[in-house]
Short mmCIF file of C-alpha atoms and ligand atoms in Angstrom, two decimals:
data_model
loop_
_atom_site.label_atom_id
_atom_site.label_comp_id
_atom_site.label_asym_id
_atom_site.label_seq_id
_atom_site.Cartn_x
_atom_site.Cartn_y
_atom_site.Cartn_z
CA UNK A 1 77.86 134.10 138.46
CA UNK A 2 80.49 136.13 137.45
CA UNK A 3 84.04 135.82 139.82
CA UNK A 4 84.96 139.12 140.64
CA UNK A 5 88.95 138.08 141.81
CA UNK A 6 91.62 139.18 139.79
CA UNK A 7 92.92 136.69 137.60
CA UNK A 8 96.47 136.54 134.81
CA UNK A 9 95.42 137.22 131.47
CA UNK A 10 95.08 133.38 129.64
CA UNK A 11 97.47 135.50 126.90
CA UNK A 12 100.35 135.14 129.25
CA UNK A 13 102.17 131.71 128.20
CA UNK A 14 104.84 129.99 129.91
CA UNK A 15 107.60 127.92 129.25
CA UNK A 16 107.33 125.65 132.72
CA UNK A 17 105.18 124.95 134.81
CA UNK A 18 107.86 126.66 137.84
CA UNK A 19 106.69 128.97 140.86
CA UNK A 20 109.75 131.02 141.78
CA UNK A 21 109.91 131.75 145.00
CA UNK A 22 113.28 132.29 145.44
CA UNK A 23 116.62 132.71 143.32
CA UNK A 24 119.83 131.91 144.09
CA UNK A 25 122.77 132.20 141.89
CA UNK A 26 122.33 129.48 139.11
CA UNK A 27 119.12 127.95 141.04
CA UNK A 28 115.42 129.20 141.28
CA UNK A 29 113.70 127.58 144.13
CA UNK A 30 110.37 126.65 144.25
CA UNK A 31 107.46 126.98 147.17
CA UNK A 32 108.48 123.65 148.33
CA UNK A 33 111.78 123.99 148.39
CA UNK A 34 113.12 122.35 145.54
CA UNK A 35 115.45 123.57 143.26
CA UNK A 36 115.98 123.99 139.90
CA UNK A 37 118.96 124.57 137.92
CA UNK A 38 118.10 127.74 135.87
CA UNK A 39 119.56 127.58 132.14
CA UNK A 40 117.26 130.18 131.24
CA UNK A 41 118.83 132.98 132.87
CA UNK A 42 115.44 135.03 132.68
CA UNK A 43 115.68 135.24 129.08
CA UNK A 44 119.91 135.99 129.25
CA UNK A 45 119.31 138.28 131.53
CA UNK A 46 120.57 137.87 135.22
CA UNK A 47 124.10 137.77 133.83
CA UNK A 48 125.33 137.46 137.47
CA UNK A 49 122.80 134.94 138.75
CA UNK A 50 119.83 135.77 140.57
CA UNK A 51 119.77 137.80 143.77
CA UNK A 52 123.90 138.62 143.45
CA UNK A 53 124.62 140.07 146.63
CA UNK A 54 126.82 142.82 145.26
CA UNK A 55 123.47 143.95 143.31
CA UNK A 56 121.30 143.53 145.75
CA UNK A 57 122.91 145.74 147.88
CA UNK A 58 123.57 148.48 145.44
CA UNK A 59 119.36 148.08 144.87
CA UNK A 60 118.68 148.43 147.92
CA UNK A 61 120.87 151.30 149.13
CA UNK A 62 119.37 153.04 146.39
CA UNK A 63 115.49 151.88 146.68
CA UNK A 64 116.40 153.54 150.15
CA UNK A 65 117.63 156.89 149.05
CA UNK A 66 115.83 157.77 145.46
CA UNK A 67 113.65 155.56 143.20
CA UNK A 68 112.18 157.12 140.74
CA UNK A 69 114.80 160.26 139.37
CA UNK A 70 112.68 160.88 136.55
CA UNK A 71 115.32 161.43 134.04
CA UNK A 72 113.54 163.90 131.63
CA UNK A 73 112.47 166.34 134.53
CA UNK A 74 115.72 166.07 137.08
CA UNK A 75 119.40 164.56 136.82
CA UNK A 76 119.72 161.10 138.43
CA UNK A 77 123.27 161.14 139.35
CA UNK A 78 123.40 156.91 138.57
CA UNK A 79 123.15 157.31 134.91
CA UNK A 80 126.52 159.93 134.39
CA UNK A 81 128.05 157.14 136.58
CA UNK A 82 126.93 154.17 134.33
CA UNK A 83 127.61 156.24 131.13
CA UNK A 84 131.18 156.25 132.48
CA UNK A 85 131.50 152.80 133.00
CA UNK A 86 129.55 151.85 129.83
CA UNK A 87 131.97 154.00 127.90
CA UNK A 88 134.97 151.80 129.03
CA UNK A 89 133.53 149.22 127.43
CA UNK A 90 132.15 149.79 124.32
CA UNK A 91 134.00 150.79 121.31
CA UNK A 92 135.42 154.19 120.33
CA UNK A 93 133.72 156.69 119.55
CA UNK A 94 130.31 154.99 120.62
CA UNK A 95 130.02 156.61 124.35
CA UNK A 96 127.11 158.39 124.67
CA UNK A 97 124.54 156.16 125.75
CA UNK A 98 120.15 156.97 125.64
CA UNK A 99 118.79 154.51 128.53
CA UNK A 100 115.18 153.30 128.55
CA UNK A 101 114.05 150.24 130.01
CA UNK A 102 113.68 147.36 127.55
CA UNK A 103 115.40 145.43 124.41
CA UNK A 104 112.11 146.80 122.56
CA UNK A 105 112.81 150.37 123.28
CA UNK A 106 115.70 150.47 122.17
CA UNK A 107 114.82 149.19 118.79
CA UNK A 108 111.93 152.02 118.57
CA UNK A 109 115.00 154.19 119.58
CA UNK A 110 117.57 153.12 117.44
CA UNK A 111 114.85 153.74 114.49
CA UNK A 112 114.29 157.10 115.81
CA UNK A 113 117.78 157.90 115.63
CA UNK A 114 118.81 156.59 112.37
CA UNK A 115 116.04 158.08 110.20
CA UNK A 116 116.65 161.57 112.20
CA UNK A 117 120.20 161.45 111.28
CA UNK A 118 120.38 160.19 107.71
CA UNK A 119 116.89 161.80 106.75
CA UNK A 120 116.25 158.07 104.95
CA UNK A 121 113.54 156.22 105.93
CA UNK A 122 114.53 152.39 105.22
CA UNK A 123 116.11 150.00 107.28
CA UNK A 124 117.00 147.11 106.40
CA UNK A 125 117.31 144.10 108.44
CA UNK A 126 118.31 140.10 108.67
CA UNK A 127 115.69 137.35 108.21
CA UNK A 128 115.33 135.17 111.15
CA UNK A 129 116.15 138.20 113.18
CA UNK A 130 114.34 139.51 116.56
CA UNK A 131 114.19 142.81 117.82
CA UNK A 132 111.34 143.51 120.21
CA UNK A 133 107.42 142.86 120.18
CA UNK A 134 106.41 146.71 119.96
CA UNK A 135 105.07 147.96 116.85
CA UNK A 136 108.46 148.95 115.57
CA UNK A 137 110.56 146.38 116.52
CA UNK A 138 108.37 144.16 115.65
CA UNK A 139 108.30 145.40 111.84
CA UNK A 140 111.86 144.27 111.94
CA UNK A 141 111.59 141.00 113.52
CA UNK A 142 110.99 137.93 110.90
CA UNK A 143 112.05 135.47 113.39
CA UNK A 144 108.41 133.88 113.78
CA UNK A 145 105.24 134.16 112.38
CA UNK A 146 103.73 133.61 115.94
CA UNK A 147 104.75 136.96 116.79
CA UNK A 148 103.56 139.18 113.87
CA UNK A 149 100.19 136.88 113.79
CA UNK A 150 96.73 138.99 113.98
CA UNK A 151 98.51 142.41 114.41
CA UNK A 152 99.36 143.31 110.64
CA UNK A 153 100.00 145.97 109.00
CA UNK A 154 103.59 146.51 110.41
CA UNK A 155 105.53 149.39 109.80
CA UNK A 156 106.90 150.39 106.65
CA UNK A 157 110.30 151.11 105.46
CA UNK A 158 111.34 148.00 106.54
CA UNK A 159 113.56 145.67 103.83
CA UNK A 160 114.07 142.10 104.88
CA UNK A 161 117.68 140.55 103.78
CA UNK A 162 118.83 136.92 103.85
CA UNK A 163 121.11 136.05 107.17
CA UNK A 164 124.39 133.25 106.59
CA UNK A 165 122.71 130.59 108.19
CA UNK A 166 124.71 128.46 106.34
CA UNK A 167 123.26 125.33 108.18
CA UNK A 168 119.23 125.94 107.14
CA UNK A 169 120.49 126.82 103.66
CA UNK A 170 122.95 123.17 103.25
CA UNK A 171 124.95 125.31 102.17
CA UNK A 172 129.35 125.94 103.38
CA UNK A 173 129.57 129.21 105.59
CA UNK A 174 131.36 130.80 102.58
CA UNK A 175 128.42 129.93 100.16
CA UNK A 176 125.65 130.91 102.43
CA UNK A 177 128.21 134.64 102.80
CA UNK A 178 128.53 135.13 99.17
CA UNK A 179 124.81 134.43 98.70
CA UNK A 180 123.66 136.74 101.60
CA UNK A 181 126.24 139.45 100.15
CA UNK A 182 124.63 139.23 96.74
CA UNK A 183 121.09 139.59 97.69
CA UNK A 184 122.19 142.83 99.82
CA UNK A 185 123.47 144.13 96.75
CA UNK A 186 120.53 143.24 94.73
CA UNK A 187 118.36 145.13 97.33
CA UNK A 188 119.88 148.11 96.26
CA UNK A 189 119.17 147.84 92.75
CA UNK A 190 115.40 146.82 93.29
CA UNK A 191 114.10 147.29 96.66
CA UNK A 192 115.66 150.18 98.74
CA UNK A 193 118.01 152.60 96.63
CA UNK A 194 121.12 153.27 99.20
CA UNK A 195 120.22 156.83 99.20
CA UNK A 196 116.85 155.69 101.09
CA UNK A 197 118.24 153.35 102.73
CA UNK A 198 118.94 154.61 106.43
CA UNK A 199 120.71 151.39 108.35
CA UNK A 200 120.89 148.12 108.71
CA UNK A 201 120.15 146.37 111.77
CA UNK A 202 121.58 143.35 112.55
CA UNK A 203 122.23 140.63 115.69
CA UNK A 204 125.70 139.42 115.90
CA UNK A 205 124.50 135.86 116.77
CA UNK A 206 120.88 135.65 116.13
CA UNK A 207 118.90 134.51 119.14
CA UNK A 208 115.11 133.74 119.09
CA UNK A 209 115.32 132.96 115.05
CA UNK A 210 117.70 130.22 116.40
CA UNK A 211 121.04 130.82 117.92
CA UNK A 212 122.94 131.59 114.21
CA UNK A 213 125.78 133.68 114.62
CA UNK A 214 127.44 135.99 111.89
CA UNK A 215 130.51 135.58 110.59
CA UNK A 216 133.51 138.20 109.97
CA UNK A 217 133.17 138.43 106.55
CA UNK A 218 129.51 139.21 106.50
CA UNK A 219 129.93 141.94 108.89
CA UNK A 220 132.90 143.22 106.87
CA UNK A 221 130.83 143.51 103.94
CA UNK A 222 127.88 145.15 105.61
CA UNK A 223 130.53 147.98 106.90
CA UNK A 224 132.06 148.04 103.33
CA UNK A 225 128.24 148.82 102.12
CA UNK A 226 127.58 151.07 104.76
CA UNK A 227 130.65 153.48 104.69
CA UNK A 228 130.20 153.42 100.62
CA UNK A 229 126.63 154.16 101.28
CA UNK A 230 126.82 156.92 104.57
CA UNK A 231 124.27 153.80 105.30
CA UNK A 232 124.03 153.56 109.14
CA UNK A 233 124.52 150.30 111.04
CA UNK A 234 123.57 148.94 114.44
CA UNK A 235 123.88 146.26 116.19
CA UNK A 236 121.33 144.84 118.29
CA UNK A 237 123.59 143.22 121.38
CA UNK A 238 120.39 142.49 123.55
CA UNK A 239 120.95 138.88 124.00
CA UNK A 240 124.09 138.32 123.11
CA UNK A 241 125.87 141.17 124.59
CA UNK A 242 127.42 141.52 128.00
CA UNK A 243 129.29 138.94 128.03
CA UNK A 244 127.59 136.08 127.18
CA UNK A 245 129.33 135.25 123.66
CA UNK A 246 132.75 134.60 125.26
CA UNK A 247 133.86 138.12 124.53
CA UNK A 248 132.15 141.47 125.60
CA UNK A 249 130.28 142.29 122.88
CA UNK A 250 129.32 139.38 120.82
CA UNK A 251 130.77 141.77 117.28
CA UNK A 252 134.18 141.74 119.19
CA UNK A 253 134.79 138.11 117.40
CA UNK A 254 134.34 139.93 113.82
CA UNK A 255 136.44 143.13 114.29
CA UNK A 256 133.75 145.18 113.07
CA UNK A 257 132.76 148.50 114.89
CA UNK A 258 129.09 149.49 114.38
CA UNK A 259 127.48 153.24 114.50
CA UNK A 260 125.41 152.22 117.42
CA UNK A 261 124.80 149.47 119.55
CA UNK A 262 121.55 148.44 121.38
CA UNK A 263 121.72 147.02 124.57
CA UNK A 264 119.73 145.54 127.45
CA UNK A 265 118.98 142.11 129.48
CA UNK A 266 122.06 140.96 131.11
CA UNK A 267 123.41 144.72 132.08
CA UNK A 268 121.62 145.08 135.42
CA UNK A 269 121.13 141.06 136.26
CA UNK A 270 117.19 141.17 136.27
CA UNK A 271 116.15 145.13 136.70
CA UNK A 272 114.69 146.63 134.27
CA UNK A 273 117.32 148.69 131.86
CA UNK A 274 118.25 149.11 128.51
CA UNK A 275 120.64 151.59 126.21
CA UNK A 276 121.22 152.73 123.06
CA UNK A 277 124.89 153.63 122.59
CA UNK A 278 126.49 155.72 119.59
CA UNK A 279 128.93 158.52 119.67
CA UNK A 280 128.41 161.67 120.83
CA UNK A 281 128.49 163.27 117.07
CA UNK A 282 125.89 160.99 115.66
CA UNK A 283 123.32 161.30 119.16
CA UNK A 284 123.57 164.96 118.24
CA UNK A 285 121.83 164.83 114.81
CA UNK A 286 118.97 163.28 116.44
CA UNK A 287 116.48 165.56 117.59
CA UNK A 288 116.28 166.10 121.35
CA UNK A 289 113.34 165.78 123.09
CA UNK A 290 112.20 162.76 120.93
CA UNK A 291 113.38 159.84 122.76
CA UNK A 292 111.97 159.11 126.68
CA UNK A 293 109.63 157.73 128.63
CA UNK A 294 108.38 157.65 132.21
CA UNK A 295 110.70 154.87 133.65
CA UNK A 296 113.73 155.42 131.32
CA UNK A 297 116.69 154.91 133.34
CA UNK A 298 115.22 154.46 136.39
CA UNK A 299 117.73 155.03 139.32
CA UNK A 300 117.73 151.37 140.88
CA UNK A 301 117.89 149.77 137.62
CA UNK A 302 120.77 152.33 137.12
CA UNK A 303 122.54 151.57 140.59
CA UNK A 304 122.05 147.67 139.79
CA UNK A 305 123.91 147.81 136.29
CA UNK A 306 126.64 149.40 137.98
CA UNK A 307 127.19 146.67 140.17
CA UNK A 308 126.83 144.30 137.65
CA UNK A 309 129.69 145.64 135.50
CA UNK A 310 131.39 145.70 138.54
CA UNK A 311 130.70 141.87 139.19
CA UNK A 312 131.98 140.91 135.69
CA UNK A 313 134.87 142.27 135.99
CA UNK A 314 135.90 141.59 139.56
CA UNK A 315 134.65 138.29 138.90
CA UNK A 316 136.30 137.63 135.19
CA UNK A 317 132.64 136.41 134.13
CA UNK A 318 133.46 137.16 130.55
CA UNK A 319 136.45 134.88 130.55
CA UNK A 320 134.10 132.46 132.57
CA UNK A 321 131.46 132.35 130.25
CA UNK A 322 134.42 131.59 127.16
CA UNK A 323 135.95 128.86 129.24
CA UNK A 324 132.42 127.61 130.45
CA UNK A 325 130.79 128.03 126.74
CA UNK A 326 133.41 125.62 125.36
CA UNK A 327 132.88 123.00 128.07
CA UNK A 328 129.20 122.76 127.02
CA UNK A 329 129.97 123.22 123.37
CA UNK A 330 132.47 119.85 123.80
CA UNK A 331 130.18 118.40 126.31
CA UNK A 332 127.01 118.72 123.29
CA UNK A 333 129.47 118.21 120.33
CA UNK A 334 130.59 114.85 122.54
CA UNK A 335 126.28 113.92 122.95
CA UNK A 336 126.39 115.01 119.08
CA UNK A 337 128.15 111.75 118.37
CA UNK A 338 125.65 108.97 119.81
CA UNK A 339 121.93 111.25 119.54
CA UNK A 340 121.95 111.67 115.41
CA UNK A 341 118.77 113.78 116.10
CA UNK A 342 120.76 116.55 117.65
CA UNK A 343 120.89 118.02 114.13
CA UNK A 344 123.13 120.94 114.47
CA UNK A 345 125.10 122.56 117.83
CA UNK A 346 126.02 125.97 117.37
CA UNK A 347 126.47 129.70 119.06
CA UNK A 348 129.09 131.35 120.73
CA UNK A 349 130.02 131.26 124.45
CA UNK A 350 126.93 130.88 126.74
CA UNK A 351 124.30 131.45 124.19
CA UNK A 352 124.26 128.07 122.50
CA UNK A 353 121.56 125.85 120.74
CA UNK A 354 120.93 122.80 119.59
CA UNK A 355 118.84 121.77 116.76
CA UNK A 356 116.49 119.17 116.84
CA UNK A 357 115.28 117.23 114.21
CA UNK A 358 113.48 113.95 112.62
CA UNK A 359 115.34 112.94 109.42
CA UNK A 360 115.50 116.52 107.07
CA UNK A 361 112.77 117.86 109.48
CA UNK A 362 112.81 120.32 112.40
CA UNK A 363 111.33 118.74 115.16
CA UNK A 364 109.55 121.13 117.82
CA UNK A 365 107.67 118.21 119.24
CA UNK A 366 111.13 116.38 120.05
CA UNK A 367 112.94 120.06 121.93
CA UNK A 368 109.29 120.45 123.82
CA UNK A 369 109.59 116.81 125.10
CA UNK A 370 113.54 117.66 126.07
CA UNK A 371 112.22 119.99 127.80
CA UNK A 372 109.67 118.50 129.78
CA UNK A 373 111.62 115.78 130.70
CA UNK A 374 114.62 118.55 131.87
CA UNK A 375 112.13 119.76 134.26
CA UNK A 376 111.36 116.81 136.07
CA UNK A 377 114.87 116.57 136.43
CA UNK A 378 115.40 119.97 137.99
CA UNK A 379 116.85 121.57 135.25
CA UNK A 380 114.89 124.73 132.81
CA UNK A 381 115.64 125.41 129.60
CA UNK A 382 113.91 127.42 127.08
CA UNK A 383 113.24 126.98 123.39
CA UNK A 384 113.73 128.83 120.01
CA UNK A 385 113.55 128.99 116.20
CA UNK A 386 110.55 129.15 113.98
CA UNK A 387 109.18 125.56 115.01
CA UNK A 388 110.17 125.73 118.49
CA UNK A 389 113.14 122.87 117.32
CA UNK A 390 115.75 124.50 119.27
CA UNK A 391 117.21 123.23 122.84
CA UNK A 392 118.86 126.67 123.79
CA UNK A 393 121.33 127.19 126.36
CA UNK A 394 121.36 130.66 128.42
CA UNK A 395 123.10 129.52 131.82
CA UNK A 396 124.18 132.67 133.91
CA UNK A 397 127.72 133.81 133.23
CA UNK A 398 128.45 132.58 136.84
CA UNK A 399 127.80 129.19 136.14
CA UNK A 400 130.71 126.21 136.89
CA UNK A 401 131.97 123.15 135.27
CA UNK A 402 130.20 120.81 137.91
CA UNK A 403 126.86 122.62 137.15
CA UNK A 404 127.29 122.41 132.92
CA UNK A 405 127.92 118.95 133.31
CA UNK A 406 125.40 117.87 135.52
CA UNK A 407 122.85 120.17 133.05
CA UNK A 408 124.66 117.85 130.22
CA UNK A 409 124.16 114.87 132.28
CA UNK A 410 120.35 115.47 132.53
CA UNK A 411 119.71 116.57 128.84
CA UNK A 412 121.13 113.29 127.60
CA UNK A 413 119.09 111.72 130.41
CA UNK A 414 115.88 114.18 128.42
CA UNK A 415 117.28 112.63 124.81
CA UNK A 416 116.97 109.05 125.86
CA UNK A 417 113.32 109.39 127.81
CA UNK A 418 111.89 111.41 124.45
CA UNK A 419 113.67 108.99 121.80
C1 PLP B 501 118.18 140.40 120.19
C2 PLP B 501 116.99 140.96 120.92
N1 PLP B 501 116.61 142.21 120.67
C3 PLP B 501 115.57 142.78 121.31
C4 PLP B 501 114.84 142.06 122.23
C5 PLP B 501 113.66 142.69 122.91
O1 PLP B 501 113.93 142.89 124.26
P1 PLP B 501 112.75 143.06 125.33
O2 PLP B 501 112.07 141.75 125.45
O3 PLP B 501 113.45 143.50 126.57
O4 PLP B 501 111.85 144.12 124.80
C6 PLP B 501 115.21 140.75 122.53
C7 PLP B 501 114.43 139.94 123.50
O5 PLP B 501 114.50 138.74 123.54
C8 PLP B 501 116.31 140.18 121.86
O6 PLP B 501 116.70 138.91 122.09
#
């Protein structure tokens, strides 16, 4: 007989095996009570832990006067406001900002806008990069096969270019730049002739291909390209944005200025947000009318990223997470040293990962079992890279000393259990 209750799709998959029933700061707390030390930050997203009380109360005093200020039929006076504060923070002349609600949408967005404005129609992007499970941002993501499995054909117009990830190459950072460099310059020759070529789309530090970030002379040479080329580049800052490199924007550490910058997760601590930021010149050459949505910019989500930029900076959680990144970065380098297996540490600030492997091979068997046995221990993490061999680090930006090293304290407890 056929059970007619609801039930969750068997396609959704999940990391733990966690009820959240509550969230507190760094902590989600389970039906029973127990708690868990949350490293996963949502996904880097509740920048200012879960359930801040400064953003809970700007959520609710606005669930209580407007909710849905549908922002293609009226004006929802939140997003002017954010826009403001948004535009303190991001680089000149990028401050005119497009919100939606999601990392993905801003992808199809920032495609949008770059082929309206050039008239081009190729993009090239970064291997091992993500950008969003939509068709369009998923055309650009090469970060797994697992995600572009069964849905072919993508999109076209899209040109895939090797990322310095000096480590998978064996190769010095300065080898694995010149290399990446050349091949970019070998695209144009063979693949996507600049005049065609509309952008490139990058992530500062890439995050679900495994925690790799850039360096400044890559980015240098991408702007070099671009300005030679009136070739249009973005950066994609959804993960490792807002903070959570150690510096605002995780492109601050290479002193390059992009056309346009995509943002989401951490800027409203959980709710449901995302922008696309460029200057007020180049957001005119796209054609209006194109971009929205239903929920774009949604008025709580709005009032809730407001307090959150006000939380970072009352609270100095940038410096926080700088001064908190390099306490687990010593921490792991210091675990480095005794665990051989822990391959490879690297990121920037709070966005860190460690590499697992077994001899020359990546070991997603070894970084599953880490994980399990964090769990027991009250501790989540989450995993990345295109085996799944990647411990990765997300705490909130709020987290303290005594809470990275008691994470540290159970992941070496993890290492020895799963050796
Ligand atoms: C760098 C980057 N871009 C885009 C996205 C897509 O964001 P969303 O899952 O909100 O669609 C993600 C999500 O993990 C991301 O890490």
């Amino acid at each position: 007989m056929t059970d007619h209750k609801g039930k969750l799709s068997p396609l959704l998959k999940q990391a733990t095996g966690i009820t959240a029933a509550k969230g507190e700061g760094a902590y989600i707390v389970d039906p029973e009570g127990r708690r868990y030390l949350d490293f996963t930050s949502g996904i880097g997203v509740t920048s200012t832990g879960h359930c801040h009380p400064k953003v809970v109360a700007a959520a609710q005093k606005q669930v209580a006067t407007m909710i849905h200020a549908q922002a293609t039929t009226v004006m929802n006076p939140r997003l002017p406001e954010l826009a403001e504060k948004l535009g303190e923070l991001t680089p000149d002349p990028l401050n005119a900002f497009f919100f939606s609600n999601a990392g993905t949408e801003v992808a199809e967005g920032a495609i949008r806008l770059v082929r309206q404005v050039t008239g081009r129609p190729n993009i090239i992007v970064f291997h091992g990069g993500f950008h969003g499970r939509t068709m369009g941002s998923l055309s650009l993501t090469t970060s797994s096969v697992g995600l572009r499995a069964g849905v072919s054909p993508m999109m076209g117009g899209v040109v895939v270019s090797p990322f310095p990830h000096a480590f998978h190459y064996g190769w010095s950072l300065d080898e694995a730049t010149d290399f990446c460099l050349k091949e970019l310059d070998r695209i144009f020759v063979t693949y996507s002739a600049p005049k065609e070529t509309a952008a490139m789309l990058i992530e500062p530090v890439q995050g679900e291909g495994g925690y790799v970030p850039s360096n400044t002379r890559f980015m240098q040479g991408l702007r070099e390209r671009c300005d030679k080329h009136g070739i249009m580049l973005v950066f994609d800052e959804v993960q490792a944005g807002f903070g959570r490199s150690g510096k605002f924007w995780a492109h601050d550490h290479f002193g390059v200025t992009p056309d346009a910058i995509m943002i989401a997760k951490g800027l409203a601590s959980g709710f449901p947000i995302s922008a696309l930021a460029a200057s007020e010149e180049t957001m005119a050459k796209g054609w209006p009318g194109s971009q929205g949505g239903t929920y774009g910019g949604n008025a709580v989500s709005a009032a809730a990223a407001i307090a959150t930029i006000d939380v970072i900076r009352e609270e100095g959680l940038v410096e926080n997470a700088e001064r908190m990144g390099k306490r687990l970065r010593d921490n792991l380098h210091t675990l480095k040293k005794d665990y051989p297996d822990m391959a490879d540490v690297r990121g920037m600030g709070l966005m860190l990962g460690v590499e697992m492997r077994r001899g020359d091979c990546p070991d997603g068997d070894r970084a599953a079992g880490i994980l399990k046995e964090c769990e027991k221990r009250g501790l989540l993490m989450l995993r990345c890279g295109p085996y799944g061999e990647i411990v990765r680090w997300l705490p909130p930006l709020i987290v303290t000393q005594a809470q990275i090293d008691e994470a540290t304290g159970i992941f070496e407890e993890a290492l020895k259990a799963t050796a």
